[in-house]
Coordinates of C-alpha atoms and ligand atoms in Angstrom, one line a residue:
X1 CA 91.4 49.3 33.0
X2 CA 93.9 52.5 33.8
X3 CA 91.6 55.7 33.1
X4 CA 93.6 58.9 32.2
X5 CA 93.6 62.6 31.4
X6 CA 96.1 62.9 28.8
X7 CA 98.1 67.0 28.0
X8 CA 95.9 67.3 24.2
X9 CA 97.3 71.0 23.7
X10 CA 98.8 73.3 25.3
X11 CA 96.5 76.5 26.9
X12 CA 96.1 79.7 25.5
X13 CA 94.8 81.6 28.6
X14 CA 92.8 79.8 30.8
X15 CA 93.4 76.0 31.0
X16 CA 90.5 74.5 28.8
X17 CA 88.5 71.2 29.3
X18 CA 89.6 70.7 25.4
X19 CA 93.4 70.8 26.5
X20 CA 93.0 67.3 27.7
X21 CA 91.9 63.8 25.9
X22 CA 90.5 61.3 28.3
X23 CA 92.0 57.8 27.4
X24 CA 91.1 54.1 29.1
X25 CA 93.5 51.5 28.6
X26 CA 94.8 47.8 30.0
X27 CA 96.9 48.2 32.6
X28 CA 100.5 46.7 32.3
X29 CA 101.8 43.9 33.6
X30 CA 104.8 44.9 36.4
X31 CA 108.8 44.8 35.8
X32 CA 110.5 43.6 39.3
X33 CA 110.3 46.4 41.3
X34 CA 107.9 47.9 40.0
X35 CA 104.4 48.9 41.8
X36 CA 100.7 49.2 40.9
X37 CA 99.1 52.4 42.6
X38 CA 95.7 52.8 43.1
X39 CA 94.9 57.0 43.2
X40 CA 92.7 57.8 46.1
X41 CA 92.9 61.4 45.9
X42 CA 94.8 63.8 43.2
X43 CA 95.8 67.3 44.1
X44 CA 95.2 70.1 42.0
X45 CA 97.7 72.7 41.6
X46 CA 98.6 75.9 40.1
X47 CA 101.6 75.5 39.2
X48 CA 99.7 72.3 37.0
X49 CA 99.0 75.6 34.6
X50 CA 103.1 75.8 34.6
X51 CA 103.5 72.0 33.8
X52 CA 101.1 72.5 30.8
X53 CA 103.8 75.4 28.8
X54 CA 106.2 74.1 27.1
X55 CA 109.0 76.4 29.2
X56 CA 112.1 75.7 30.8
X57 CA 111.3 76.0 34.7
X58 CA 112.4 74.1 37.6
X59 CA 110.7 70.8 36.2
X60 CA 110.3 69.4 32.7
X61 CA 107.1 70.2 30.5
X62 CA 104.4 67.3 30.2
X63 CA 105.0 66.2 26.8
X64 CA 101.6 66.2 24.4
X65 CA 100.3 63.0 24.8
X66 CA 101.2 61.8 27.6
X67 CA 99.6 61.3 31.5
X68 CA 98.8 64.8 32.9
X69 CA 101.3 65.3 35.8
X70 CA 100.1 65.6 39.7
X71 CA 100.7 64.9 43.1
X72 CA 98.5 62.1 44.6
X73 CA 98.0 59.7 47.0
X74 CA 96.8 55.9 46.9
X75 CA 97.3 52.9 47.8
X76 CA 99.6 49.9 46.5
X77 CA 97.4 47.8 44.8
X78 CA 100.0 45.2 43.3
X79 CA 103.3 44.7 44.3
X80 CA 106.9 43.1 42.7
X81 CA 108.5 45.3 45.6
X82 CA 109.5 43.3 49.1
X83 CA 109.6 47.5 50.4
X84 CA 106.1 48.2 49.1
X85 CA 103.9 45.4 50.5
X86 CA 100.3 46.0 49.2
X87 CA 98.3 47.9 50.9
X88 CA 100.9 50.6 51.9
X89 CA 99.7 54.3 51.9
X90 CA 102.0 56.3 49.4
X91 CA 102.5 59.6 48.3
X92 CA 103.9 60.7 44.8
X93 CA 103.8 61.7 41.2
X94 CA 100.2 59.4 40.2
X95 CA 99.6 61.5 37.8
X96 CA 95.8 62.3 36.6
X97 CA 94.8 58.2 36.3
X98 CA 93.4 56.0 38.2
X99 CA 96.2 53.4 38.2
X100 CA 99.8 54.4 38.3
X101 CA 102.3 51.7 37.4
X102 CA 105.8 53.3 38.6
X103 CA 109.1 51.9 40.1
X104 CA 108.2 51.5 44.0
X105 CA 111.4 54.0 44.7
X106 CA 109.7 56.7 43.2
X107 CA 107.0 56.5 46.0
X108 CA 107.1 57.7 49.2
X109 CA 104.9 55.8 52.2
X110 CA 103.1 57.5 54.6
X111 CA 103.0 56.8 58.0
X112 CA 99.3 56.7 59.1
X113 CA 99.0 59.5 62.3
X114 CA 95.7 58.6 64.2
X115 CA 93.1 61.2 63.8
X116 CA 94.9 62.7 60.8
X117 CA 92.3 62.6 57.9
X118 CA 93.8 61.0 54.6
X119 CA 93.0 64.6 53.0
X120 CA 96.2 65.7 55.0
X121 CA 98.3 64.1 53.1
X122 CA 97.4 66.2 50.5
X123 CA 98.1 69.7 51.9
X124 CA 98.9 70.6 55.2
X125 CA 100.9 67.5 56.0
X126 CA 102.3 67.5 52.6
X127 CA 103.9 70.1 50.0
X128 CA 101.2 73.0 51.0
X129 CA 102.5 72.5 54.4
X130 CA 105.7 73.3 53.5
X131 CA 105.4 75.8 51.2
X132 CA 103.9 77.8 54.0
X133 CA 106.5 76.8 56.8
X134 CA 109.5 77.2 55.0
X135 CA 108.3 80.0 52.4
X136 CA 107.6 81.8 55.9
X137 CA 109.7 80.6 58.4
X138 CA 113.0 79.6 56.4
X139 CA 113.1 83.1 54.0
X140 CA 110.8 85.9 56.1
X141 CA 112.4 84.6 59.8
X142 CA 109.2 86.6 61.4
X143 CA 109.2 87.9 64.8
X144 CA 106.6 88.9 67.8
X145 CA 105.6 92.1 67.1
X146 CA 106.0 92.7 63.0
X147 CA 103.2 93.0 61.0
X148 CA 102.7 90.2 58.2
X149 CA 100.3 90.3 54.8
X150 CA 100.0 87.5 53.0
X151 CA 97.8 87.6 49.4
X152 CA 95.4 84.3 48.6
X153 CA 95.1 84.2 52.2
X154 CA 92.2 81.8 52.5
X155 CA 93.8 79.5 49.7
X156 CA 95.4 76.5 51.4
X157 CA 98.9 77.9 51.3
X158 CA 97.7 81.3 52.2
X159 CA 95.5 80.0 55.2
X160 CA 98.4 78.2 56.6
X161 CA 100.8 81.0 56.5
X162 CA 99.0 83.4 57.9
X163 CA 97.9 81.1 60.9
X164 CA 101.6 80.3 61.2
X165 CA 102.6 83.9 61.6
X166 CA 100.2 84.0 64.5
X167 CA 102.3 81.7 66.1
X168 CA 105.3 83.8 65.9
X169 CA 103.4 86.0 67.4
X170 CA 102.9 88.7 64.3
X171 CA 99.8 90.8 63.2
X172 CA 98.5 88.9 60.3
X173 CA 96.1 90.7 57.9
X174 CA 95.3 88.5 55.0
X175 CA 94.0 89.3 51.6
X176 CA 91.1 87.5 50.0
X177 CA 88.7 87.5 46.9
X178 CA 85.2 87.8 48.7
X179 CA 84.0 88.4 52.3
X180 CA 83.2 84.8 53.1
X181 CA 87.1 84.0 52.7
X182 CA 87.9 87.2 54.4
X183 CA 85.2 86.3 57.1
X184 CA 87.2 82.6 57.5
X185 CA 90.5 84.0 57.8
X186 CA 90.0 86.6 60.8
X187 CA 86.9 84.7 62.4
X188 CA 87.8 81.3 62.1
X189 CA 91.5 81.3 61.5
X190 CA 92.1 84.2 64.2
X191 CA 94.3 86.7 61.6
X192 CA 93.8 90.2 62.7
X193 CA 92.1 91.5 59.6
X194 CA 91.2 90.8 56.5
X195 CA 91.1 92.4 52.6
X196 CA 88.6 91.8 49.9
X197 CA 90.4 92.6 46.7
X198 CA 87.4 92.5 44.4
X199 CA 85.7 95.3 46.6
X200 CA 88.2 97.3 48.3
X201 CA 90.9 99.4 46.6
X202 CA 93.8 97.3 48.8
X203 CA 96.3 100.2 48.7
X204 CA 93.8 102.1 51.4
X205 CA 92.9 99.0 52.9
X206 CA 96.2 98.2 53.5
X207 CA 96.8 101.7 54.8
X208 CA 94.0 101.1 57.5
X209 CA 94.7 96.9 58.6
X210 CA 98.8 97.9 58.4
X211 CA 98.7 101.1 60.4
X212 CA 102.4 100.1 61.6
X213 CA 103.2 99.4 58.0
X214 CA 104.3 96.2 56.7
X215 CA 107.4 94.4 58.0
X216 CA 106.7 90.9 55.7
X217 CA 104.8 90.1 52.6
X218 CA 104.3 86.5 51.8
X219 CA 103.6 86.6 47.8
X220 CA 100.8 84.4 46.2
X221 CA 99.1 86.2 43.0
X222 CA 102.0 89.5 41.8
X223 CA 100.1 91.9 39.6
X224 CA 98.3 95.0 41.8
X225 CA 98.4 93.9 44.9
X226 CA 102.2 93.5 45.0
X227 CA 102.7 96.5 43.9
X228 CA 100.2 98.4 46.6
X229 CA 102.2 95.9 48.8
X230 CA 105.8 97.2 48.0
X231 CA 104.2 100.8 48.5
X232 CA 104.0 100.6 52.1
X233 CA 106.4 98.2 53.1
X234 CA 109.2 98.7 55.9
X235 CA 112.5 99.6 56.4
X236 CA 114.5 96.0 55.8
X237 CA 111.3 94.7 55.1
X238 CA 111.6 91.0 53.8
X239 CA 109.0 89.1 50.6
X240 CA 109.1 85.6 50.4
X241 CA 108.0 85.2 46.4
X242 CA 106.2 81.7 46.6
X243 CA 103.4 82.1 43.6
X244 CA 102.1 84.9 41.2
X245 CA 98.9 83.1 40.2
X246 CA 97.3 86.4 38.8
X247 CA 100.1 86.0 35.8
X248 CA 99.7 82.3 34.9
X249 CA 97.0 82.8 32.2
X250 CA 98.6 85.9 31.0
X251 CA 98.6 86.2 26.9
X252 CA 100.5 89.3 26.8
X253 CA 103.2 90.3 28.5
X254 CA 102.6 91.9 32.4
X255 CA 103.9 95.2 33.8
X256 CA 106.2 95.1 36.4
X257 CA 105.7 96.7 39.3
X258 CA 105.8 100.5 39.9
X259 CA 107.1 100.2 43.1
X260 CA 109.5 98.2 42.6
X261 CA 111.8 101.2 43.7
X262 CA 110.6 100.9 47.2
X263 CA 113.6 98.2 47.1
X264 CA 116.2 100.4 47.2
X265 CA 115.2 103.4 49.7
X266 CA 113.5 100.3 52.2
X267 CA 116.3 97.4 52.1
X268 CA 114.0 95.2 51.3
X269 CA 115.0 91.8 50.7
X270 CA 112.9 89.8 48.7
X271 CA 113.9 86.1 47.5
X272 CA 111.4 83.3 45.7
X273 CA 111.6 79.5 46.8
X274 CA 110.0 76.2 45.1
X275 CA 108.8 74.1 47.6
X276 CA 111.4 71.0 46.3
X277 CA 114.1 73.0 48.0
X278 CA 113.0 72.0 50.9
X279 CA 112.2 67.8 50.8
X280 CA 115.0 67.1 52.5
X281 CA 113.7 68.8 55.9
X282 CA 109.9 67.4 55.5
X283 CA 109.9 65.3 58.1
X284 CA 111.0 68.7 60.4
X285 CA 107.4 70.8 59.0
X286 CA 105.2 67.2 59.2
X287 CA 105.9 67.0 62.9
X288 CA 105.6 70.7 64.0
X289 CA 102.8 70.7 61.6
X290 CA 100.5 67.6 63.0
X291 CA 101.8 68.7 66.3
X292 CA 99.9 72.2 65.9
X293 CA 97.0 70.4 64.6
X294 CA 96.5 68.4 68.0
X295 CA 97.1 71.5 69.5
X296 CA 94.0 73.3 67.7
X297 CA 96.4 76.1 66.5
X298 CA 96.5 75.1 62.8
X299 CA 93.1 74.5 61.1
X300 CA 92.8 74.1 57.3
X301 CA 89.8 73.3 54.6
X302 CA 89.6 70.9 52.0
X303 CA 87.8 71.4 48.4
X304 CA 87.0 68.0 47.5
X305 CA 85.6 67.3 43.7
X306 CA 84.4 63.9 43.0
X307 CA 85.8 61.6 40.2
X308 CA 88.8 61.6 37.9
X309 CA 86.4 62.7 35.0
X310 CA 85.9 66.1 36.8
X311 CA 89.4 67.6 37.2
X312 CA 90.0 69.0 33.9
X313 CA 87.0 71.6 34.9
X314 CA 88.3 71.3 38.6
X315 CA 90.8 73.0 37.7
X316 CA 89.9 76.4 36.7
X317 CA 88.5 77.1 40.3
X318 CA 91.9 77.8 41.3
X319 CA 92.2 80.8 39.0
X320 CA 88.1 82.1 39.4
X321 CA 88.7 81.8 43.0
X322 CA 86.1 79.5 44.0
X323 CA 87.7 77.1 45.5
X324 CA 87.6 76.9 49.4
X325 CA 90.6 75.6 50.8
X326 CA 92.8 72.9 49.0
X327 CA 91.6 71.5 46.4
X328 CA 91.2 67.8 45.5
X329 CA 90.3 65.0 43.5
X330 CA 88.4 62.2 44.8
X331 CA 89.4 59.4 42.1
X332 CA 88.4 55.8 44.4
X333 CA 87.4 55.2 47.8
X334 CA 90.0 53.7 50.1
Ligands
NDP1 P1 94.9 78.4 46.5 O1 94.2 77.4 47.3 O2 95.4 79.7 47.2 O3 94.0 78.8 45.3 C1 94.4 79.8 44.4 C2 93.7 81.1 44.9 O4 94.4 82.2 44.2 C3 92.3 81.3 44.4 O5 91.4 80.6 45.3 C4 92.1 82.8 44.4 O6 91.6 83.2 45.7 C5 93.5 83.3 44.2 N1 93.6 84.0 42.9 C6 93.4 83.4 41.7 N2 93.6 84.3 40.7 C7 93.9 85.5 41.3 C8 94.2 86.8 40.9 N3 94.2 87.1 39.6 N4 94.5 87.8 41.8 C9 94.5 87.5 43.1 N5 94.2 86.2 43.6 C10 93.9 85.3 42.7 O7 96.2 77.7 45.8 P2 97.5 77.2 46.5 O8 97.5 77.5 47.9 O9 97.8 75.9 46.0 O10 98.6 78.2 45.8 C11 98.8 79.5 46.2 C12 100.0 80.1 45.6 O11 101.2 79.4 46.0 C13 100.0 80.0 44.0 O12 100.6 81.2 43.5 C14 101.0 78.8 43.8 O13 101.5 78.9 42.5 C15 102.0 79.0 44.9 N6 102.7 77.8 45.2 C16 104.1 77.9 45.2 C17 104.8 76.8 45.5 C18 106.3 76.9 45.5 O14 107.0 75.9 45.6 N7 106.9 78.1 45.3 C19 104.2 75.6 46.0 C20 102.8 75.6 46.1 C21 102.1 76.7 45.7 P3 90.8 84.6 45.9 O15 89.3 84.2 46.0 O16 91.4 85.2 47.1 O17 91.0 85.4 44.6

């Protein structure tokens, strides 16, 4: 039997457990070509708040009724595809099920990197990985020296930016919802300091961490702290816009930002990305990526919730802020 989390309704604020309908049903037989995915692992994502609207964006809307979208992982479990042997690792569109019956070209194999946890596959050697080497590298082009902030910094695109900016050699302060993530970030992850939104008015915190001021912002959650952020930015400053999660559940229209003026006096350049822009230079970020990993200069944290019947609750830690590190779905065992 294929268990599934079907889109019931479409969210009014925050996503609800009631939004979805959990459905079990035979699992079809195969066309030729056509594979049989077991889900080990399901990522949960933001922008799976964005899926749930019905609004033009840069991918269709789930329809009501059918499989709740998502990026997984899993193994081939049967096979009418000589490319997909069972048994191959892949990486694709599952989908919140357990089973995914889809055409094997729609799934991508992974190669299996010795000492890389499957978990990887997930994040940091997957689409969060290039979200934050691209959204940083690609748009921001940082150098030694400049100071970068970077908002949901101890979320699993935010941790990996920031790190990355240390690379380059840039002062990273990072911005965070308590003092545990703010404690990971400069203790653990090595960024030079660290905000706590929920207790510290960021405007004078970013006054004291950015005494330089701020040459890049790398744009998570919008709302106040973009706006504190656009107050002290630099001359030809530069804002990669990757994710404005503090607007997804938003019922009434949001403010712009005050400062949006800074623009004009500063130069600034600011331009927004969607990670699919960049699939075509993946391999590129996976090697530098698992390479840093080896080193010990990238390190990253998984949220791991157990079972397919959990995500639709799973879900709502992205936006209460209580999940630590990327988070994931443990649907089977491998
Ligand atoms: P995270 O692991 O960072 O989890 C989301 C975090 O956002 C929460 O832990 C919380 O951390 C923070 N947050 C939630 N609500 C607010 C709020 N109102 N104000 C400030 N912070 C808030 O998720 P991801 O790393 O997966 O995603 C991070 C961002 O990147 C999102 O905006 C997402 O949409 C975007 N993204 C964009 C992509 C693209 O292609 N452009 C691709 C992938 C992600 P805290 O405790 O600090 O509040």
């Amino acid at each position: 039997m294929n268990k599934q989390w079907l889109l019931a309704s479409r969210p009014v604020g925050n996503p609800q457990p009631a939004n979805f309908e959990w459905q079990e049903r035979a699992i079809p037989d195969l066309q030729e070509e056509e594979v049989c995915v077991r889900v080990l692992q399901l990522s949960l994502d933001p922008a799976s708040r964005g899926w749930m609207m019905d609004i033009k964006s840069y991918l269709p809307p789930v329809a009501l009724g059918a499989v709740m979208r998502g990026i997984g992982i899993g193994v081939v479990e049967t096979s009418r595809s000589a490319s997909l042997p069972v048994g191959t690792l892949v990486q694709g569109m599952l989908g919140w099920q357990t089973h995914c019956v889809t055409p094997a070209s729609r799934m991508t194999p992974l190669p299996e990197i010795p000492g890389i946890p499957l978990d990887a596959y997930l994040g940091v050697l997957s689409h969060i990985g290039l979200t934050a080497y691209f959204g940083l590298l690609d748009i921001t082009d940082p150098k030694p020296g400049e100071t970068l902030v970077v908002s949901a910094a101890a979320g699993a695109v935010g941790s990996l930016v920031g790190q990355i900016g240390k690379i380059k050699g840039c002062r990273v302060v990072g911005i965070a919802g308590t003092d545990e993530k703010c404690d990971w970030i400069t203790n653990t992850l090595g960024f030079d300091d660290a905000i706590n939104y929920k207790t510290t008015q960021v405007p004078a915190g970013l006054k004291k961490a950015c005494p330089d001021g701020i040459d890049i912002y790398f744009e998570n959650v919008g709302g106040p702290i973009l706006d504190a952020v656009l107050a002290q930015m630099n001359l030809h400053g530069r804002i990669s816009v990757c994710g404005m999660i503090s607007q997804y559940n938003a019922t009434e229209p949001v403010p712009g930002p005050y400062n949006f003026i800074s623009v004009i006096a500063k130069r600034l350049r600011i331009q927004g990305f969607i990670v699919l822009d960049y699939m075509d230079r993946s391999e590129e970020c996976m090697m530098q990526m698992a390479q840093w990993i080896g080193a010990g200069k990238l390190k990253y944290r998984v949220d791991i919730v157990d079972g397919l019947n959990a995500a639709p609750d799973a879900l709502n830690k992205l936006f209460n802020g209580s999940n630590q590190g990327k988070l994931i779905v443990k649907v089977s065992e491998r």
